[in-house]
């Protein structure tokens, strides 16, 4: 079955075609993303109104490109999976309305997908992973630990109490004048820095060892950058010290969760999973305990539609479909 995935929950409009015969197993035929970073950069963050307006312009061309790259036409598509939340409601509506229109015109099934479920199942696009497995979803909007018991069965073990890790990267990047989004820019700067020269405090949530908190690190960085500590300190060192603190604060609870659940496999996913330092440090720490880390390629870590198609595919294969009146839900939970 060929499945068309459509994603427009934030500032990227994406479409993908995957081919699947068995739940949880698929090959990606195409994955196209229209990135809006240039549009939002000058505002230092995503402007919702601009994001949805641009989705209106790009969504159909992106779908056409995905079909062309997959070497198929709309008539070959057996079902549509589309993000229905969480996200910016104006952005979500563009992809959802487009998907509904196509499903209605083609007479095929549509399923609404939770964006977080997309990130959770993204590792399955390239790897066979036996369930249950542990997953750390770490993105601009989310930092959460889940046990993926099976497709469609998720148990949350921990979450951030304030900022998401990606948000912390973006806010600190903004303070450092590195532009938006800032995760990649901080990583590049950090590569040339010495992480030992700057001491960034690590935060823990008292009584909740599997939860995260990043607002303190962000404030500590703001104080350092504003005050004298930054004078004479290289920006590269500040970036390296900050990145190491964030990585430590992600690795600690994740390994604690792996021990608690006895998980041998840890999936690392979401935009911040593109960070090489996080990938390496988590993999090394897990290996010391005989555990394996599986992370998607960089293009499937950040927002994409192949992961949405994967998250909708097992339901479409079972013959499930949502009614055409499904709505976007900005605060949809898993
Ligand atoms: O998953 P994603 O594309 O969108 C959300 O669902 O949020 O994640 C975007 C987030 C941004 O905060 C961005 O700064 C961060 O992922 N990010 C990174 C890196 N690449 C993207 N953070 C750290 N290091 C990176 N290399
Ligand atoms: Zn995302």
XYZ file of C-alpha atoms and ligand atoms in Angstrom:
361
model
C 0.000 0.000 0.000
C 1.272 3.473 -0.885
C 0.582 6.060 1.792
C 0.761 9.811 1.373
C 1.889 11.617 4.528
C 1.180 15.322 5.027
C 2.681 17.444 7.815
C 2.176 21.167 8.493
C 2.074 21.496 12.278
C 4.584 24.310 12.615
C 6.755 26.116 10.081
C 7.620 23.276 7.696
C 5.222 22.001 5.036
C 6.078 18.418 4.177
C 4.768 15.532 2.094
C 6.060 11.999 1.694
C 5.131 8.717 0.086
C 5.908 5.464 1.879
C 5.224 1.912 0.795
C 4.129 -0.605 3.406
C 2.728 -4.123 3.616
C 3.281 -4.850 7.286
C 2.592 -2.603 10.305
C 5.774 -0.876 11.472
C 7.728 -1.721 8.332
C 7.920 0.622 5.370
C 10.193 1.922 2.680
C 10.319 5.645 2.055
C 9.661 6.409 -1.614
C 10.002 10.190 -1.178
C 10.120 12.876 1.488
C 9.890 16.558 0.540
C 10.060 19.520 2.931
C 9.393 23.215 2.233
C 11.387 24.925 4.933
C 10.372 28.420 6.105
C 13.456 29.283 8.177
C 14.312 32.257 5.941
C 10.848 33.749 6.450
C 10.869 33.546 10.261
C 14.568 34.196 10.898
C 14.257 37.963 11.082
C 11.578 37.679 13.791
C 13.684 35.347 15.908
C 10.979 32.673 16.003
C 7.985 31.264 14.151
C 5.251 33.822 13.371
C 2.067 31.687 13.249
C 0.200 33.857 10.748
C 3.128 33.846 8.313
C 3.580 30.088 8.738
C -0.012 29.257 7.797
C -0.086 31.721 4.884
C 3.037 30.152 3.440
C 1.660 26.643 3.921
C -1.275 27.649 1.736
C 1.189 28.528 -1.031
C 3.515 25.548 -0.696
C 1.405 22.569 0.350
C 0.164 21.502 -3.108
C 3.550 21.909 -4.866
C 5.174 19.932 -2.030
C 2.655 17.107 -2.472
C 3.193 17.144 -6.255
C 6.956 16.949 -5.762
C 6.597 14.057 -3.316
C 4.450 12.126 -5.789
C 6.836 12.830 -8.642
C 9.888 11.814 -6.638
C 8.069 8.619 -5.613
C 7.307 7.873 -9.265
C 3.565 7.624 -8.715
C 0.378 9.591 -9.138
C -2.537 10.393 -6.839
C -4.427 7.421 -8.284
C -1.824 5.028 -6.825
C -2.229 6.285 -3.249
C -4.141 3.913 -0.972
C -4.529 6.154 2.070
C -3.563 9.521 3.551
C -1.999 10.186 6.966
C -2.044 13.793 8.110
C -0.919 15.580 11.283
C -3.905 16.834 13.284
C -2.017 18.113 16.353
C -0.324 19.225 18.483
C 0.899 22.395 16.797
C -0.164 25.814 15.545
C -3.834 25.576 14.685
C -3.648 27.745 11.546
C -0.735 25.696 10.223
C -2.378 22.365 11.083
C -5.584 23.345 9.310
C -3.834 23.878 5.974
C -2.458 20.337 5.793
C -5.605 18.810 7.273
C -8.004 20.559 4.861
C -5.807 19.654 1.926
C -5.703 16.002 3.034
C -9.470 15.891 3.516
C -10.048 17.355 0.047
C -7.762 14.784 -1.551
C -9.275 11.880 0.383
C -12.780 12.953 -0.567
C -11.911 13.438 -4.243
C -10.006 10.157 -4.488
C -12.429 8.171 -2.356
C -9.656 6.882 -0.085
C -9.187 6.633 3.674
C -7.672 9.397 5.778
C -6.259 9.114 9.305
C -5.324 12.014 11.563
C -1.963 11.527 13.263
C -0.483 12.906 16.480
C 2.779 14.685 15.594
C 4.524 13.182 18.636
C 3.558 9.684 17.524
C 5.255 10.569 14.221
C 8.505 11.418 16.042
C 8.185 8.264 18.199
C 7.865 5.985 15.170
C 10.373 7.839 12.912
C 13.156 5.374 13.900
C 11.060 2.566 12.331
C 11.478 4.186 8.893
C 15.037 2.874 8.764
C 15.313 0.281 11.506
C 13.511 -2.836 12.606
C 12.993 -2.360 16.346
C 11.288 -4.953 18.508
C 8.660 -3.613 20.894
C 8.671 -2.552 23.638
C 11.421 0.056 23.342
C 12.215 3.287 25.151
C 12.045 6.566 23.220
C 13.333 10.038 24.006
C 11.472 12.632 21.916
C 13.435 15.818 21.995
C 12.355 18.695 19.772
C 11.492 22.381 19.722
C 8.145 21.742 21.372
C 8.699 18.513 23.324
C 11.084 16.723 25.617
C 9.465 13.495 26.728
C 10.340 9.901 27.560
C 7.974 7.161 26.411
C 7.811 3.413 26.398
C 6.570 2.334 22.987
C 4.735 -0.807 24.125
C 3.459 -1.457 20.625
C 2.211 0.528 17.630
C -0.468 2.805 19.070
C 0.361 1.960 22.702
C 2.544 4.519 24.437
C 3.275 5.106 28.104
C 4.837 8.389 29.133
C 7.522 8.106 31.811
C 8.838 11.646 31.968
C 8.535 15.113 30.487
C 9.942 18.583 30.729
C 8.472 20.766 33.449
C 9.215 23.993 31.559
C 11.079 24.553 28.278
C 11.700 21.851 25.692
C 15.386 21.168 25.007
C 15.107 22.568 21.456
C 13.460 25.678 22.855
C 16.426 26.126 25.213
C 18.816 25.788 22.260
C 16.772 28.330 20.285
C 16.503 30.827 23.149
C 20.211 30.680 23.988
C 21.056 30.987 20.281
C 18.887 34.092 20.144
C 20.692 35.560 23.176
C 23.984 34.870 21.414
C 22.752 36.477 18.201
C 22.964 33.219 16.272
C 19.574 33.474 14.585
C 16.645 31.085 14.376
C 16.405 28.125 14.651
C 19.492 27.978 16.787
C 20.232 24.337 17.628
C 22.413 23.675 14.624
C 24.237 27.034 14.966
C 25.069 26.299 18.631
C 26.303 22.845 17.713
C 28.603 24.267 15.028
C 29.980 26.915 17.389
C 30.396 24.363 20.199
C 32.508 22.138 17.973
C 35.274 24.761 18.100
C 34.895 25.436 21.818
C 36.219 23.981 25.058
C 33.313 22.700 27.168
C 35.449 22.617 30.328
C 36.069 26.371 30.384
C 32.490 27.303 31.242
C 30.623 25.807 34.173
C 26.919 25.654 33.409
C 24.685 24.379 36.249
C 22.653 21.197 35.680
C 19.058 21.100 36.895
C 17.125 18.133 38.206
C 13.488 17.903 39.153
C 13.356 16.935 42.814
C 11.382 13.753 43.411
C 10.896 13.128 39.675
C 14.106 11.596 38.307
C 12.618 10.975 34.854
C 11.514 14.589 34.326
C 13.522 17.404 32.744
C 13.926 21.134 33.340
C 15.775 23.527 31.055
C 14.658 26.990 32.107
C 17.408 27.266 34.735
C 20.178 26.612 32.217
C 18.683 29.171 29.894
C 18.624 31.760 32.708
C 22.174 30.873 33.747
C 23.315 31.439 30.163
C 21.437 34.747 29.977
C 23.149 35.901 33.187
C 26.556 34.816 31.908
C 26.062 36.521 28.583
C 24.800 39.735 30.165
C 27.303 39.869 32.990
C 31.037 39.860 33.241
C 31.385 36.096 32.933
C 31.027 36.409 29.199
C 33.724 39.041 28.955
C 36.918 37.286 28.000
C 35.121 33.992 27.528
C 35.000 32.712 24.004
C 31.540 32.346 22.470
C 32.651 28.918 21.308
C 33.330 27.897 24.916
C 29.971 29.234 26.076
C 28.196 27.257 23.352
C 30.179 24.119 24.208
C 29.488 24.455 27.947
C 25.781 25.001 27.346
C 25.466 22.090 24.916
C 27.234 19.760 27.308
C 24.882 20.749 30.136
C 21.809 20.084 27.991
C 23.209 16.746 26.823
C 23.960 15.720 30.446
C 20.433 16.656 31.486
C 18.985 14.529 28.672
C 21.259 11.516 29.125
C 20.741 11.190 32.916
C 16.941 10.679 33.037
C 16.979 8.639 29.811
C 19.367 6.067 31.232
C 17.487 6.063 34.521
C 14.317 5.250 32.553
C 16.129 2.488 30.640
C 17.241 0.920 33.931
C 13.789 1.234 35.450
C 12.071 -0.397 32.456
C 14.862 -2.790 31.518
C 14.848 -1.431 27.953
C 17.713 -2.692 25.791
C 16.946 -0.306 22.938
C 16.616 3.462 23.274
C 15.239 5.392 20.304
C 16.430 8.990 20.094
C 14.161 11.145 17.987
C 12.918 14.703 17.255
C 14.771 17.750 15.945
C 17.358 17.891 18.746
C 18.273 14.250 17.987
C 20.096 15.752 14.991
C 22.711 16.948 17.517
C 25.803 14.780 17.071
C 27.104 15.386 20.564
C 23.806 14.120 22.020
C 23.815 11.112 19.691
C 27.378 10.188 20.616
C 27.129 10.786 24.348
C 23.840 8.903 24.726
C 25.130 6.021 22.598
C 28.360 5.797 24.652
C 26.555 5.948 28.010
C 24.012 3.343 26.859
C 26.738 1.045 25.502
C 28.419 1.005 28.925
C 25.257 -0.659 30.230
C 24.880 -2.978 27.239
C 22.078 -0.927 25.662
C 21.758 0.292 22.083
C 20.684 3.697 20.807
C 18.818 3.900 17.518
C 18.327 7.312 15.926
C 16.859 8.252 12.557
C 19.002 9.905 9.882
C 19.099 13.654 10.306
C 16.380 14.233 7.686
C 13.925 12.109 9.676
C 14.833 13.682 13.054
C 13.466 17.143 12.284
C 9.859 17.556 11.161
C 9.024 15.509 8.062
C 6.015 13.758 6.563
C 7.522 10.264 6.227
C 7.223 9.833 10.012
C 3.578 10.962 9.832
C 2.918 8.410 7.081
C 4.585 5.735 9.247
C 2.448 6.678 12.266
C -0.729 6.485 10.166
C 0.250 3.407 8.187
C -0.495 0.664 10.714
C -4.010 2.032 11.163
C -4.603 2.338 7.426
C -3.321 -1.223 6.936
C -5.870 -2.407 9.503
C -8.607 -0.723 7.463
C -9.191 2.085 9.969
C -10.230 5.523 8.803
C -11.233 8.796 10.422
C -14.398 10.643 9.503
C -13.996 13.657 7.243
C -15.018 15.936 10.096
C -11.835 15.329 12.120
C -10.521 18.615 13.381
C -7.130 20.113 14.097
C -6.274 20.144 17.796
C -3.497 22.483 18.887
C -3.024 20.773 22.276
C -3.626 17.165 21.204
C -2.017 14.779 23.689
C -0.797 11.268 23.056
O 11.288 18.257 15.474
P 11.521 19.654 15.033
O 11.919 19.882 13.597
O 10.262 20.544 15.287
C 9.473 20.426 16.424
O 8.558 19.535 16.417
O 9.748 21.176 17.381
O 12.621 20.267 16.011
C 13.124 21.563 15.855
C 14.073 21.850 16.998
C 14.531 23.301 17.058
O 14.406 23.753 18.386
C 15.998 23.228 16.632
O 16.798 24.246 17.190
C 16.396 21.870 17.129
O 15.274 21.051 16.867
N 17.580 21.329 16.442
C 18.774 21.107 17.052
C 19.653 20.671 16.031
N 18.969 20.636 14.854
C 17.704 21.042 15.130
N 19.140 21.239 18.334
C 20.421 20.924 18.632
N 21.328 20.516 17.728
C 21.000 20.369 16.430
N 21.886 19.953 15.545
Zn 8.376 17.921 15.550
